[in-house]
Short mmCIF file of C-alpha atoms and ligand atoms in Angstrom, two decimals:
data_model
loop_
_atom_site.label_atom_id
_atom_site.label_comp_id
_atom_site.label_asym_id
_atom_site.label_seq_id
_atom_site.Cartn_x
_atom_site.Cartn_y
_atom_site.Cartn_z
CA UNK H 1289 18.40 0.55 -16.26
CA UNK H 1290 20.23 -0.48 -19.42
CA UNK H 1291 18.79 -2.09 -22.36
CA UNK H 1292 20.86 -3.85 -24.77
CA UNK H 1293 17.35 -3.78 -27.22
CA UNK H 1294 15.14 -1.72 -27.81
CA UNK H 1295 12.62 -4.22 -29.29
CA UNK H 1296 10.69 -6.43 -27.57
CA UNK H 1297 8.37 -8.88 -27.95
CA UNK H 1298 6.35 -7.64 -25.22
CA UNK H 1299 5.32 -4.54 -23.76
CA UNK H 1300 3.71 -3.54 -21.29
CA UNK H 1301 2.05 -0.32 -20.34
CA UNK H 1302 1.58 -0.32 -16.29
CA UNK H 1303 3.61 -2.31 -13.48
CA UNK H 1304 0.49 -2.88 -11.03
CA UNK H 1305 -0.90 -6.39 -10.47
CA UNK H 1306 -2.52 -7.16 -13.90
CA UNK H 1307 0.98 -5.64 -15.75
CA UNK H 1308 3.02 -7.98 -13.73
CA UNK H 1309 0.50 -10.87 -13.79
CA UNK H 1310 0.76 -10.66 -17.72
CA UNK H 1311 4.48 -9.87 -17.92
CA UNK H 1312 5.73 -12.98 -16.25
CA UNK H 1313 3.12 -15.17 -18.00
CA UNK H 1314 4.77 -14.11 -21.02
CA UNK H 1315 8.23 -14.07 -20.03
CA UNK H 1316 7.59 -17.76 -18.40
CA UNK H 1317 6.56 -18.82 -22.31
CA UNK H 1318 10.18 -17.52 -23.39
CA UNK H 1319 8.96 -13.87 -24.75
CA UNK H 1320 11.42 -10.88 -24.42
CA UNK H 1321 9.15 -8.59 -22.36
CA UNK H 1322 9.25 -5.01 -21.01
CA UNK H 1323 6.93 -3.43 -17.94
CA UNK H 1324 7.10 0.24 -18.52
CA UNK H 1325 5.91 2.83 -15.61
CA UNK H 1326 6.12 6.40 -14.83
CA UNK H 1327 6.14 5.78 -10.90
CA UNK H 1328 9.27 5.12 -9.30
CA UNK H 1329 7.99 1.81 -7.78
CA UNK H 1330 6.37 -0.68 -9.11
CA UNK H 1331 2.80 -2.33 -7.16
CA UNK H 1332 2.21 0.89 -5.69
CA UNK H 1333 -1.77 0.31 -5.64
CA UNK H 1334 -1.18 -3.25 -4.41
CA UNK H 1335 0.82 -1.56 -1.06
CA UNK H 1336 -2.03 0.58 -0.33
CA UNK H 1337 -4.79 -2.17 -0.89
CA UNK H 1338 -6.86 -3.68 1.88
CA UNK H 1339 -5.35 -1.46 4.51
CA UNK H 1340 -1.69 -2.41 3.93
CA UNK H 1341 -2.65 -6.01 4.04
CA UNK H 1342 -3.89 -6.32 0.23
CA UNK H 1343 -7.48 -8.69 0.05
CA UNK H 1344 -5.83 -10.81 -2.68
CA UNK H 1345 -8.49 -12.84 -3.95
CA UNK H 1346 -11.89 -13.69 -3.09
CA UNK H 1347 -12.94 -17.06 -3.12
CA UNK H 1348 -16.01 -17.23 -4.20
CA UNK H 1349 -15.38 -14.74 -6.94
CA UNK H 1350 -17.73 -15.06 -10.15
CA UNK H 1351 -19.27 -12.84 -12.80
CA UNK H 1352 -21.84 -11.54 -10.57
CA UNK H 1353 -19.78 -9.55 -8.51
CA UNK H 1354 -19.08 -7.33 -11.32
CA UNK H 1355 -20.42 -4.59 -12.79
CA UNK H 1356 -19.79 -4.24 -16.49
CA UNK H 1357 -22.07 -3.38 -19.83
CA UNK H 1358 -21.53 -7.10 -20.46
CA UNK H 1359 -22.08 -9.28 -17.68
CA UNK H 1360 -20.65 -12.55 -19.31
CA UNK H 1361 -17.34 -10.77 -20.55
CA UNK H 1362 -15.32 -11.75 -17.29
CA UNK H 1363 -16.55 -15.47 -17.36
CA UNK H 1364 -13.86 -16.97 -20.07
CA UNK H 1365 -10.88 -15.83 -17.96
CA UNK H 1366 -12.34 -16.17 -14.64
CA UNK H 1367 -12.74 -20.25 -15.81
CA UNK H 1368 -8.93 -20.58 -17.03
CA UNK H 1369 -7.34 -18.65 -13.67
CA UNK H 1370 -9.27 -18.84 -10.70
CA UNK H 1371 -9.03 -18.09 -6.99
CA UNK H 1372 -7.51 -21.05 -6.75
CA UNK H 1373 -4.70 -20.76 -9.03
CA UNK H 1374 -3.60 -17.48 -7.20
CA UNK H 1375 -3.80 -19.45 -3.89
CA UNK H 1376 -1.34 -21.88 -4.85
CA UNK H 1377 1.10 -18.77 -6.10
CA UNK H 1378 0.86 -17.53 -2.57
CA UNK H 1379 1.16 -20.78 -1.11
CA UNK H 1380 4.27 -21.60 -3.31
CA UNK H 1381 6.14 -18.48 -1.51
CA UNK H 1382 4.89 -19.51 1.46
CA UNK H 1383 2.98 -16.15 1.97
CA UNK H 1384 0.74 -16.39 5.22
CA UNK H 1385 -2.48 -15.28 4.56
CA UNK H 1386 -6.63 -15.70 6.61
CA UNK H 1387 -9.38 -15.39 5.47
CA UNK H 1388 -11.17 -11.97 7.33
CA UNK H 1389 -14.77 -12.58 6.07
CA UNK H 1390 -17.17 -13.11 3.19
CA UNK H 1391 -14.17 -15.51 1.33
CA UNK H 1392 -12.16 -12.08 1.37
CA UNK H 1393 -8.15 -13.50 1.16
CA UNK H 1394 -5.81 -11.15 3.21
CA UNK H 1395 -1.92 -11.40 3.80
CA UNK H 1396 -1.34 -12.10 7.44
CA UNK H 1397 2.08 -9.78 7.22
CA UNK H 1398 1.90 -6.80 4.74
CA UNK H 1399 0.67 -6.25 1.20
CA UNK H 1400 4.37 -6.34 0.64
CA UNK H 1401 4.31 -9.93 0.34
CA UNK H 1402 2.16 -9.59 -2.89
CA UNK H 1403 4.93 -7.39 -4.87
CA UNK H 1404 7.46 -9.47 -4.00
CA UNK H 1405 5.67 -11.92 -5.42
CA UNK H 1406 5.27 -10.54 -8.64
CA UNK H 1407 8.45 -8.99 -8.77
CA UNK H 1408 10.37 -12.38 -8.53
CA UNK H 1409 8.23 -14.53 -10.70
CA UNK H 1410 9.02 -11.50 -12.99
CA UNK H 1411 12.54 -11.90 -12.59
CA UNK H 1412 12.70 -15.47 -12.77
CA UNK H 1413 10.80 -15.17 -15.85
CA UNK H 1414 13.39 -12.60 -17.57
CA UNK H 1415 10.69 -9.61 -17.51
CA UNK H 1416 12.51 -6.20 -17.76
CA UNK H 1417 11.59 -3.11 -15.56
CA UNK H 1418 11.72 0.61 -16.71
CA UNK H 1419 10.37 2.67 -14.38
CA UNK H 1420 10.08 6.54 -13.40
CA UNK H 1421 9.82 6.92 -17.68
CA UNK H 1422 7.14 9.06 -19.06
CA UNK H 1423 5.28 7.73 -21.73
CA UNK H 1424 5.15 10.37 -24.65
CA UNK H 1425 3.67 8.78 -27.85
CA UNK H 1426 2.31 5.49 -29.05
CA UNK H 1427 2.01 4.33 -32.66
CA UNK H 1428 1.07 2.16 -34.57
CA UNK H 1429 4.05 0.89 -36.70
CA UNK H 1430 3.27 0.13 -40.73
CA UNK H 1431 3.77 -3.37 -41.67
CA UNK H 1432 2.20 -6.62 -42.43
CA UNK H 1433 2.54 -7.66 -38.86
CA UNK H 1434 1.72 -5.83 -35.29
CA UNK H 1435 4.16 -3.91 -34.11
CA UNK H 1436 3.81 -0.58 -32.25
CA UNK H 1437 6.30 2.24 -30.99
CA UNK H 1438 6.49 3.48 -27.76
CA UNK H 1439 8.35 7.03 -27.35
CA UNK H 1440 8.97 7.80 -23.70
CA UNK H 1441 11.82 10.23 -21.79
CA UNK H 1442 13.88 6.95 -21.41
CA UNK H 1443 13.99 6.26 -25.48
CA UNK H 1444 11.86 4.64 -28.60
CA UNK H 1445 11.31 1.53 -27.82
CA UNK H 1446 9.10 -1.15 -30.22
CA UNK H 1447 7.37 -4.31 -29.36
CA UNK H 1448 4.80 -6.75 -31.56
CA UNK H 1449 2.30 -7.14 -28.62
CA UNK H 1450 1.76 -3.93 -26.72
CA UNK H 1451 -0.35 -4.27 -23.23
CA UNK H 1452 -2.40 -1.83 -21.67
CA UNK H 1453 -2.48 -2.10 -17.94
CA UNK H 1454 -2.68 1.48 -16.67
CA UNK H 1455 -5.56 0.82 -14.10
CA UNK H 1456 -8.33 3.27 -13.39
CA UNK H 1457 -8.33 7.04 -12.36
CA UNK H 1458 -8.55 6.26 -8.79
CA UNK H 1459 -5.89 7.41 -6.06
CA UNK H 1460 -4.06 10.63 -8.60
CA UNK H 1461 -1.83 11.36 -6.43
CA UNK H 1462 -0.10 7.48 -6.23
CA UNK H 1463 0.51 8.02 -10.51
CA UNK H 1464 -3.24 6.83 -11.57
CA UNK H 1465 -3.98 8.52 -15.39
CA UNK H 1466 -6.06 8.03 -17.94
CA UNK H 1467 -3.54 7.03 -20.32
CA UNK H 1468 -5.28 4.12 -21.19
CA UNK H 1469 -8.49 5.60 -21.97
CA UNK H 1470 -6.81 7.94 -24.59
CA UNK H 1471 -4.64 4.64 -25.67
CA UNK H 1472 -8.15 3.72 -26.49
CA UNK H 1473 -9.11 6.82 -27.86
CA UNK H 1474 -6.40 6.78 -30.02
CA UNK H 1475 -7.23 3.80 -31.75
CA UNK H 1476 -10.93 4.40 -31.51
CA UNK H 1477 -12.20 2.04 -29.58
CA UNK H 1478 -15.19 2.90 -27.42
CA UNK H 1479 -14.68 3.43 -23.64
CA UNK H 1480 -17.48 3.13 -20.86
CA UNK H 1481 -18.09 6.42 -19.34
CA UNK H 1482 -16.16 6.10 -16.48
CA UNK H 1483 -16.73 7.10 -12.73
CA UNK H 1484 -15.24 6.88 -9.10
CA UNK H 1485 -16.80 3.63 -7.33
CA UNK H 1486 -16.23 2.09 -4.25
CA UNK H 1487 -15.92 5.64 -2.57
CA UNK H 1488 -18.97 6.14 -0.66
CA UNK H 1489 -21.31 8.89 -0.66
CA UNK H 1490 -21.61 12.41 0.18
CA UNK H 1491 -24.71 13.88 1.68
CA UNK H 1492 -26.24 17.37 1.50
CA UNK H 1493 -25.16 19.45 3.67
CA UNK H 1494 -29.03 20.58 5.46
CA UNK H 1495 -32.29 18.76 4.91
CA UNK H 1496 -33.69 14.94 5.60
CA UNK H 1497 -30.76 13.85 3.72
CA UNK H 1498 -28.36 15.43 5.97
CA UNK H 1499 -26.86 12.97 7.99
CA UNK H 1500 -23.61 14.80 9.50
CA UNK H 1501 -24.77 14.98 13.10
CA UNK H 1502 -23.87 10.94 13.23
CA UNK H 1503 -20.57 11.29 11.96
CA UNK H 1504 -18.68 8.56 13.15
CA UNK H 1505 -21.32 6.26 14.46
CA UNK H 1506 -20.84 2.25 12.26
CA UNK H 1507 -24.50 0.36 12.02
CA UNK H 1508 -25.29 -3.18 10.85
CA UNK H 1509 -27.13 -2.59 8.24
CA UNK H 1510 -28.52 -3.42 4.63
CA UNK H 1511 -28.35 -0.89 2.09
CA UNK H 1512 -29.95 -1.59 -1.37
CA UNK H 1513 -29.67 0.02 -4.62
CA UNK H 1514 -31.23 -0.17 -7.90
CA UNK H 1515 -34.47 -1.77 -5.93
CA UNK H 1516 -32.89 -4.98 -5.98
CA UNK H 1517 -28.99 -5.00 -5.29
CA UNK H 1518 -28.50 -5.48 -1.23
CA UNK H 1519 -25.66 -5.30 1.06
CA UNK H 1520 -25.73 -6.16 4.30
CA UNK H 1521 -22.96 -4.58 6.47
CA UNK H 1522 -21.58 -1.92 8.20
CA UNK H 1523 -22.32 2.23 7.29
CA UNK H 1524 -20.04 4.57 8.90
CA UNK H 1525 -21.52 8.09 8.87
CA UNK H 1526 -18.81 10.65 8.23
CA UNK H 1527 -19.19 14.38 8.48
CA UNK H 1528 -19.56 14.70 4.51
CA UNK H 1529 -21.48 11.52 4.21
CA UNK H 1530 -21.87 7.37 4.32
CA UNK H 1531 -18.76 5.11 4.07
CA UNK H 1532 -18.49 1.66 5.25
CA UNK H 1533 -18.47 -1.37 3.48
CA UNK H 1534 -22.13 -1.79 2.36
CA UNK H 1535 -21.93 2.19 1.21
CA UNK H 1536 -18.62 1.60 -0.69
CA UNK H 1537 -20.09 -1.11 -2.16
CA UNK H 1538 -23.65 0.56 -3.01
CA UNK H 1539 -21.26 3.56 -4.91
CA UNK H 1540 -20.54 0.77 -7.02
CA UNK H 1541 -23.99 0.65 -8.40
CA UNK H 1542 -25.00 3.82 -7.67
CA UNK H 1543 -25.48 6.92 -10.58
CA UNK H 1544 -26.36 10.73 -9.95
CA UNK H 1545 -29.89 11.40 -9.06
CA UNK H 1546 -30.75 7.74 -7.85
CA UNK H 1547 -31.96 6.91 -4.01
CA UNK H 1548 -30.37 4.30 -1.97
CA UNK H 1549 -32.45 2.35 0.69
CA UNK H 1550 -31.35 1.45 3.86
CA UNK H 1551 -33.09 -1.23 6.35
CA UNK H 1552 -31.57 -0.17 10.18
CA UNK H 1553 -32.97 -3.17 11.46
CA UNK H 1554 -32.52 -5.84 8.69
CA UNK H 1555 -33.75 -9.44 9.76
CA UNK H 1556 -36.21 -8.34 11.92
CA UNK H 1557 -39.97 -6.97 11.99
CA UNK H 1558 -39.47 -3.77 14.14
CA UNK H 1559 -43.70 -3.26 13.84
CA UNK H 1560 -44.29 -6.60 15.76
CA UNK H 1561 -41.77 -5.65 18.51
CA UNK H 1562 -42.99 -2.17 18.90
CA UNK H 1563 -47.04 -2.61 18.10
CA UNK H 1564 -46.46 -5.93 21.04
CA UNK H 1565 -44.72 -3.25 23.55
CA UNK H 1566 -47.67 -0.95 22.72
CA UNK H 1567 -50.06 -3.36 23.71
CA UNK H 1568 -48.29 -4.26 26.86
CA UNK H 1569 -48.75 -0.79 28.10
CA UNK H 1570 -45.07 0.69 27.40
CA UNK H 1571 -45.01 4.23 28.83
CA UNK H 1572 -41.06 4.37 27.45
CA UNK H 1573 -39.91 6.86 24.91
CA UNK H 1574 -40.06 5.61 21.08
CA UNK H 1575 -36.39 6.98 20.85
CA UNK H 1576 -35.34 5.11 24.17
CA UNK H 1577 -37.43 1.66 23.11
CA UNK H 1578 -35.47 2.01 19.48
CA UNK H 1579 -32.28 1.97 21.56
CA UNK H 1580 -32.45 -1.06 22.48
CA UNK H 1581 -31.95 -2.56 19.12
CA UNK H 1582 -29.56 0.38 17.40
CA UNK H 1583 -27.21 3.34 18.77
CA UNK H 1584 -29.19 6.10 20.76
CA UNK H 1585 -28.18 8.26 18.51
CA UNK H 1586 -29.09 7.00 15.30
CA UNK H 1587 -32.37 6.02 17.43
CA UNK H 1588 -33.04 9.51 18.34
CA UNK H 1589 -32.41 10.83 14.73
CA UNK H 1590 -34.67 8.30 13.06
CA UNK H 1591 -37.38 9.53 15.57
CA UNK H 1592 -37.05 12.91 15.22
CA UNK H 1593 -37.34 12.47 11.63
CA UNK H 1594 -40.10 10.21 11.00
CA UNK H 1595 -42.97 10.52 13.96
CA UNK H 1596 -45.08 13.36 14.72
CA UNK H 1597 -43.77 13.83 18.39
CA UNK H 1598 -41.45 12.55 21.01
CA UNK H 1599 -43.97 10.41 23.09
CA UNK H 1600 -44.19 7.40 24.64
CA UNK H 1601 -44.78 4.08 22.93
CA UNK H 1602 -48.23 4.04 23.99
CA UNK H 1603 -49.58 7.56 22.53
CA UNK H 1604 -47.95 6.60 19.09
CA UNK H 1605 -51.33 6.04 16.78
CA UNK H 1606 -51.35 2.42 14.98
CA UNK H 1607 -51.15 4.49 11.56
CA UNK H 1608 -48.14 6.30 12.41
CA UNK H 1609 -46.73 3.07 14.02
CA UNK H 1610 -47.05 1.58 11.09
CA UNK H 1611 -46.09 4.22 8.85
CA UNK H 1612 -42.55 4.59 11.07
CA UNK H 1613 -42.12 0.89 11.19
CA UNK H 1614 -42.01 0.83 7.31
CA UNK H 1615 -39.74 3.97 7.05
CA UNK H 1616 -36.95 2.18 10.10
CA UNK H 1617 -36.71 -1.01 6.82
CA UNK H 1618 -37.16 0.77 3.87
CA UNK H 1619 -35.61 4.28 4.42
CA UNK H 1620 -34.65 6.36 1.52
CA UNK H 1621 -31.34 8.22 1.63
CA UNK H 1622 -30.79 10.51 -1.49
CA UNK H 1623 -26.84 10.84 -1.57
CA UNK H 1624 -25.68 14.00 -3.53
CA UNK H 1625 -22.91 12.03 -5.41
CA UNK H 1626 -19.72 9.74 -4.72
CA UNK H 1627 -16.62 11.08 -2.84
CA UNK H 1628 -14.69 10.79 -6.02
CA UNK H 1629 -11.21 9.57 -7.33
CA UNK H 1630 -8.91 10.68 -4.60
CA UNK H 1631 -10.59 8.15 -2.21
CA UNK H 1632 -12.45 5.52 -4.67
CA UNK H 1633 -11.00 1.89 -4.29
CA UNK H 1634 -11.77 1.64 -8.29
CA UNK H 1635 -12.75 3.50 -11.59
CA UNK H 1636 -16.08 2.08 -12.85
CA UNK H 1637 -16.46 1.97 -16.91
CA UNK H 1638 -13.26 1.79 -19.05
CA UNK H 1639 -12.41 0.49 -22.26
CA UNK H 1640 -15.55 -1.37 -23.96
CA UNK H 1641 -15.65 -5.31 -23.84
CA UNK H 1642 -17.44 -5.31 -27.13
CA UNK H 1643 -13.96 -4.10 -28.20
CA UNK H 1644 -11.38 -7.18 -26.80
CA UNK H 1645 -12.32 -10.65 -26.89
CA UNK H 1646 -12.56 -12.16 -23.79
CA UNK H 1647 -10.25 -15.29 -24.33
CA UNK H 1648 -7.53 -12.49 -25.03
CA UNK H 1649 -8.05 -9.04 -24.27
CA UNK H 1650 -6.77 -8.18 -27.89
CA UNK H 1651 -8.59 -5.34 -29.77
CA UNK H 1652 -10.69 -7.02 -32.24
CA UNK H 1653 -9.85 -4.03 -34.37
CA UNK H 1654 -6.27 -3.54 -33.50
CA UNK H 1655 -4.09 -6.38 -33.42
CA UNK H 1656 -1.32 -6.75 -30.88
CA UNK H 1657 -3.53 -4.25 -28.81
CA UNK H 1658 -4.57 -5.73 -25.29
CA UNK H 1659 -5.87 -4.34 -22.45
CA UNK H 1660 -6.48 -5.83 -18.85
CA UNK H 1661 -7.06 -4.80 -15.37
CA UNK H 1662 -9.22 -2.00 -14.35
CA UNK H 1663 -8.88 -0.10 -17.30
CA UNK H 1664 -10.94 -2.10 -18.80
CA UNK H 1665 -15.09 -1.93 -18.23
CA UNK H 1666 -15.29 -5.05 -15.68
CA UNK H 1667 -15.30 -3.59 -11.81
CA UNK H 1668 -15.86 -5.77 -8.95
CA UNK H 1669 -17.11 -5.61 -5.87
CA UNK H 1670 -15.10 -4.35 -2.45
CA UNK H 1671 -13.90 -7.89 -1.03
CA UNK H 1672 -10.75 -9.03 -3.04
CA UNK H 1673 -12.83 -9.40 -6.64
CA UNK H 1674 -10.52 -6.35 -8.33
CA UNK H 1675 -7.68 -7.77 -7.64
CA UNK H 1676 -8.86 -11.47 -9.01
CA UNK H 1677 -9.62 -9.56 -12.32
CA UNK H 1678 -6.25 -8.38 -12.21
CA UNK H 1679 -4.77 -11.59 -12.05
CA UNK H 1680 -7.31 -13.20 -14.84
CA UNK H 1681 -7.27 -11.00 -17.26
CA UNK H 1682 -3.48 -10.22 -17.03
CA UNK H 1683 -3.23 -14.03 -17.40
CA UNK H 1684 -5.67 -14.33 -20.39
CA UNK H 1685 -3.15 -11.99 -22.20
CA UNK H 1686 0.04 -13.45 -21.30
CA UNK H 1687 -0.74 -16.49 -22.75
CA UNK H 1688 -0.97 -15.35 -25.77
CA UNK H 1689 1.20 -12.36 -26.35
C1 FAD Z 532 -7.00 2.25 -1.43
C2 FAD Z 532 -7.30 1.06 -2.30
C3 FAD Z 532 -7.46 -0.18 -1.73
C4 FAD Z 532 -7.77 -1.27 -2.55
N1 FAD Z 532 -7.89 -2.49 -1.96
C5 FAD Z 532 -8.19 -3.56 -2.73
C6 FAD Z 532 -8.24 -4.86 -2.16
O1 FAD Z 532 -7.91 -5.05 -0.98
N2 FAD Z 532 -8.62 -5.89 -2.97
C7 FAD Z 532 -8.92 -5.72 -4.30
O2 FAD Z 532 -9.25 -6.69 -4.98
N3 FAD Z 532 -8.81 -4.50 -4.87
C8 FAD Z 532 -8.44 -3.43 -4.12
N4 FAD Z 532 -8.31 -2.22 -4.71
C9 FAD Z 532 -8.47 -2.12 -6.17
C10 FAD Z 532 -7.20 -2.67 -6.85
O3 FAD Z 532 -6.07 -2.10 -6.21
C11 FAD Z 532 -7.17 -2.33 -8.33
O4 FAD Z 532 -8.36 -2.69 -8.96
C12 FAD Z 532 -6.00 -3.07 -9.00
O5 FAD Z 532 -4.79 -2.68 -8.38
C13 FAD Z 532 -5.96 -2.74 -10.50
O6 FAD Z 532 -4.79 -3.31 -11.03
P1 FAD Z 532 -4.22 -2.80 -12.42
O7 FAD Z 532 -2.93 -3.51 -12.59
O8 FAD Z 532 -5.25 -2.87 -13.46
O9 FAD Z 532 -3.93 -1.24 -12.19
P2 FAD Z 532 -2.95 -0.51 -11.15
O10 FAD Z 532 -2.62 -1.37 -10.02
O11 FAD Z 532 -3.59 0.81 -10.88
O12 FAD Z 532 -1.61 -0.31 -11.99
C14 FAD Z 532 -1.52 0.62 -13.03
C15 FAD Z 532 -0.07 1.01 -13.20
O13 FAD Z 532 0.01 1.86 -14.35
C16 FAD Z 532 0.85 2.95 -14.06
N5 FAD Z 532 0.46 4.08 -14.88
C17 FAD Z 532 -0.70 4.78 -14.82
N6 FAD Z 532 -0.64 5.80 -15.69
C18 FAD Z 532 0.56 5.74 -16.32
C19 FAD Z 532 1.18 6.54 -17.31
N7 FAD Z 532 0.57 7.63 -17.82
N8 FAD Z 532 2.42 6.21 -17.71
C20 FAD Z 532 3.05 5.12 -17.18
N9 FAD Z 532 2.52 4.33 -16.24
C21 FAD Z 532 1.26 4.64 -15.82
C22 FAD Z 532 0.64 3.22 -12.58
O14 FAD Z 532 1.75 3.89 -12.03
C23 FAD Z 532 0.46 1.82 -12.02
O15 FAD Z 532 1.67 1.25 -11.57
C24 FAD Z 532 -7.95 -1.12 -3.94
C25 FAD Z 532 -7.75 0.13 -4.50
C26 FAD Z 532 -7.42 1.22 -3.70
C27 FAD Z 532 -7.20 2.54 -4.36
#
C-alpha cells in the first residue's frame, strides 16, 4: 500500500481482534491511525477460532473467568464494553450467530463474518493497513511529548500513541511472536512468566498416570485443579494425553508438578449404588456393574487400577468398596506438562498489569505505550472470554489514544 505520511497519530502493533477493536475506536474519534502486521492477512487467529465458527463473546463474562496476578485488573474495561456492546456490533451487520452452550456466542456461518466486521468498521473509520511488513526496531523518540519510531522492511514510520497488540505465543506457525514481550522488555516493564494454556495435558508414557490405552474415548466429567477450581465437562483421552473442554480448561490453571482431580461420576454417590447392589446379592463383575454408568472401557481401566481383583460385586470387602468408591470421585491424575504453543488456544502471563492502568492500558512508566489483548497478563477461560478481552481492552485504548 501507499502512504502519503509517514506519521500517524496512531499505531498499532498487531491486526488480530484487539488491534482492530482499538484501531477503529480511534479512527471513529477522527485519529490518523495505522495497523501494522507481518502476516499477509489480517484476523488470522480470529479464522481459526472456535472451529472456524469463532465463540465471539461470552455472555456471562466477568473477572472470574480470568486468570491474571491481579484479579480486579480486567473489571474497569469489562464495565465500559461488555458482551453486550459486541452483540449489538454483530447484530448491526446482521451477522447470524446461537448460542452453543454455557453463554458461549458462535457465528452461525463462518468466523469470517467476524473479520469482515472489523475490517469495515476499520475502513469506515479511515484506519490504514500495512501488512506482510517486518517490524525491525522501535524507539522511543526524544521530545517533550510521546512519540515513538517504528522501523520496519516497508519504511520509518512515527506515531504519538503506539499500541501493542501482538497476542500471545500460541499457534507459531499462523505469525504468533513474542514481539510484545521484548516491546516490554525494551522499555522495562515486567512481564508474567508466560506459558501455553488452554492446550491440555500430556501424560507419561507407562505407569498409573498412563492413560493412552483410552485414546479417543470423551467422558462427562469434573476435573478440578488447585483443590478448588472445577470443571464439569467432557475429557477426551488422546494417545499423548487429556484434551477436552474441562482439560483445556484445567491447563489454564494448571503449573508443572501439580495433580489434577477428576470425579468420573460427578453428581452422584457411586458407594451407595454399589454397597446397595452388594447387599442385594450382585454376583456381576465390578467392571461390568461400573458400565452401566461410564464407557466399558474406562470402567475396566478404573478397575484394574484401583481394586485388588476382578471379582464380583459381592466378594469386594466393604473397606476396599469404600476405598474404590472414593478413588472413582476424587481420582488423582498427575499430567507430565501441557501440550504446548503449537496447539494452546492462549499464552498465559504477559506483560504485568501493575505496569498499565486499567482505564487505559498505557504504561504508567512510558507514555503513549499501550498494550491490550493477550499479550497482556489477563487470560480467560475456553468459552468466548479471550476474545471479550480482546474487544475490552482494545476499546479501553482506543478511546483514548
Ligand atoms: C485455535 C484457537 C481457537 C481459539 N478460539 C477462541 C474462541 O473461539 N473464543 C475466544 O474467545 N478465544 C479463542 N481463542 C483465543 C483468541 O483467538 C485470542 O485470545 C485472541 O485472538 C487474541 O487477540 P489479540 O488481538 O490479542 O492477538 P492475535 O489475534 O493473536 O493478533 C496478534 C496479531 O499480531 C501479529 N503479530 C505477531 N507478532 C508480530 C510481529 N513480530 N510483527 C508484526 N505483527 C505481529 C499477528 O500476525 C497477529 O495478527 C482461540 C485461539 C486459538 C489459537
Amino acid at each position: 500500500m501507499e502512504h502519503s505520511h509517514s506519521n500517524f497519530d496512531v499505531i498499532i502493533l498487531g491486526g488480530g481482534g484487539a488491534g482492530m477493536m482499538c484501531g477503529m475506536q480511534a479512527g471513529q474519534r477522527g485519529r490518523k491511525v495505522l495497523i501494522m502486521d507481518h502476516a499477509k492477512k489480517i484476523g488470522g487467529k480470529i479464522l481459526i477460532s472456535g472451529g472456524g465458527r469463532c465463540n465471539f463473546t461470552n455472555i456471562g463474562a466477568s473477572a472470574q473467568n480470568y486468570v491474571s496476578e491481579n484479579s480486579h485488573f480486567c473489571k474497569s474495561a469489562f464495565s465500559r464494553y461488555t458482551p453486550e456492546d459486541f452483540i449489538a456490533l454483530i447484530k448491526k451487520h446482521r451477522i447470524p450467530f446461537h448460542e452453543k452452550k454455557l453463554g458461549q456466542l458462535f457465528c452461525d456461518r463462518t468466523a469470517q463474518d467476524i473479520v469482515k466486521l472489523l475490517k469495515s468498521e476499520c475502513d469506515d473509520a479511515g484506519v490504514q493497513f500495512l501488512l506482510d511488513c517486518k517490524i525491525d526496531s522501535i524507539s522511543k523518540i526524544e521530545s517533550d511529548r510521546p512519540g515513538f519510531e517504528i522501523k520496519s522492511a516497508k519504511g520509518t514510520f512515527t506515531c504519538q500513541s503506539l499500541v501493542v497488540a501482538t497476542g500471545g505465543l500460541s499457534i507459531p506457525k499462523i505469525g504468533a511472536t513474542g514481539l510484545g514481550y521484548q516491546i516490554a522488555k525494551q522499555f522495562k516493564l515486567t512481564c508474567v512468566a508466560t506459558a501455553p494454556a488452554l492446550d491440555g495435558f500430556t501424560l507419561p508414557p507407562q505407569g498409573p498416570h498412563a492413560w493412552s490405552d483410552l485414546s479417543g474415548l470423551a467422558v462427562d466429567c469434573t476435573v478440578t485443579c488447585k483443590s478448588s477450581i472445577t470443571f464439569r465437562e467432557n475429557i477426551l483421552f488422546t494417545h499423548a494425553g487429556l484434551s477436552g473442554p474441562a482439560a483445556l480448561q484445567a491447563s489454564l490453571h494448571w503449573h508443572p508438578g501439580e495433580s489434577i482431580w477428576v470425579d468420573f461420576l460427578p453428581g452422584r454417590s457411586s458407594f451407595a449404588w454399589l454397597s446397595h447392589q452388594k447387599r442385594a446379592g450382585s454376583r456381576t463383575l465390578a467392571r461390568n456393574l461400573l458400565s452401566e454408568a461410564i464407557p466399558s472401557r474406562l470402567a475396566q481401566k478404573l478397575c484394574e487400577l484401583a481394586l485388588p481383583g476382578d471379582d464380583p460385586l459381592v466378594r469386594i470387602s466393604d473397606r476396599d468398596l469404600e476405598a474404590f468408591c472414593e478413588k472413582l470421585h476424587h481420582w488423582e491424575i498427575r499430567p507430565a506438562g501441557t501440550v504446548g504453543y503449537s496447539k494452546a488456544e492462549v499464552t498465559r502471563g504477559g506483560v504485568s498489569t501493575d505496569e498499565l492502568s486499567s482505564k487505559t492500558m498505557e504504561a504508567k512508566k512510558v507514555p503513549g505505550l499501550y498494550f491490550i489483548g493477550e499479550v497482556v497478563d489477563v487470560t480467560g477461560w475456553l468459552g468466548g472470554y479471550n476474545f471479550q478481552w480482546a474487544w475490552a481492552s482494545g476499546w479501553a485504548a482506543g478511546q483514548v489514544i
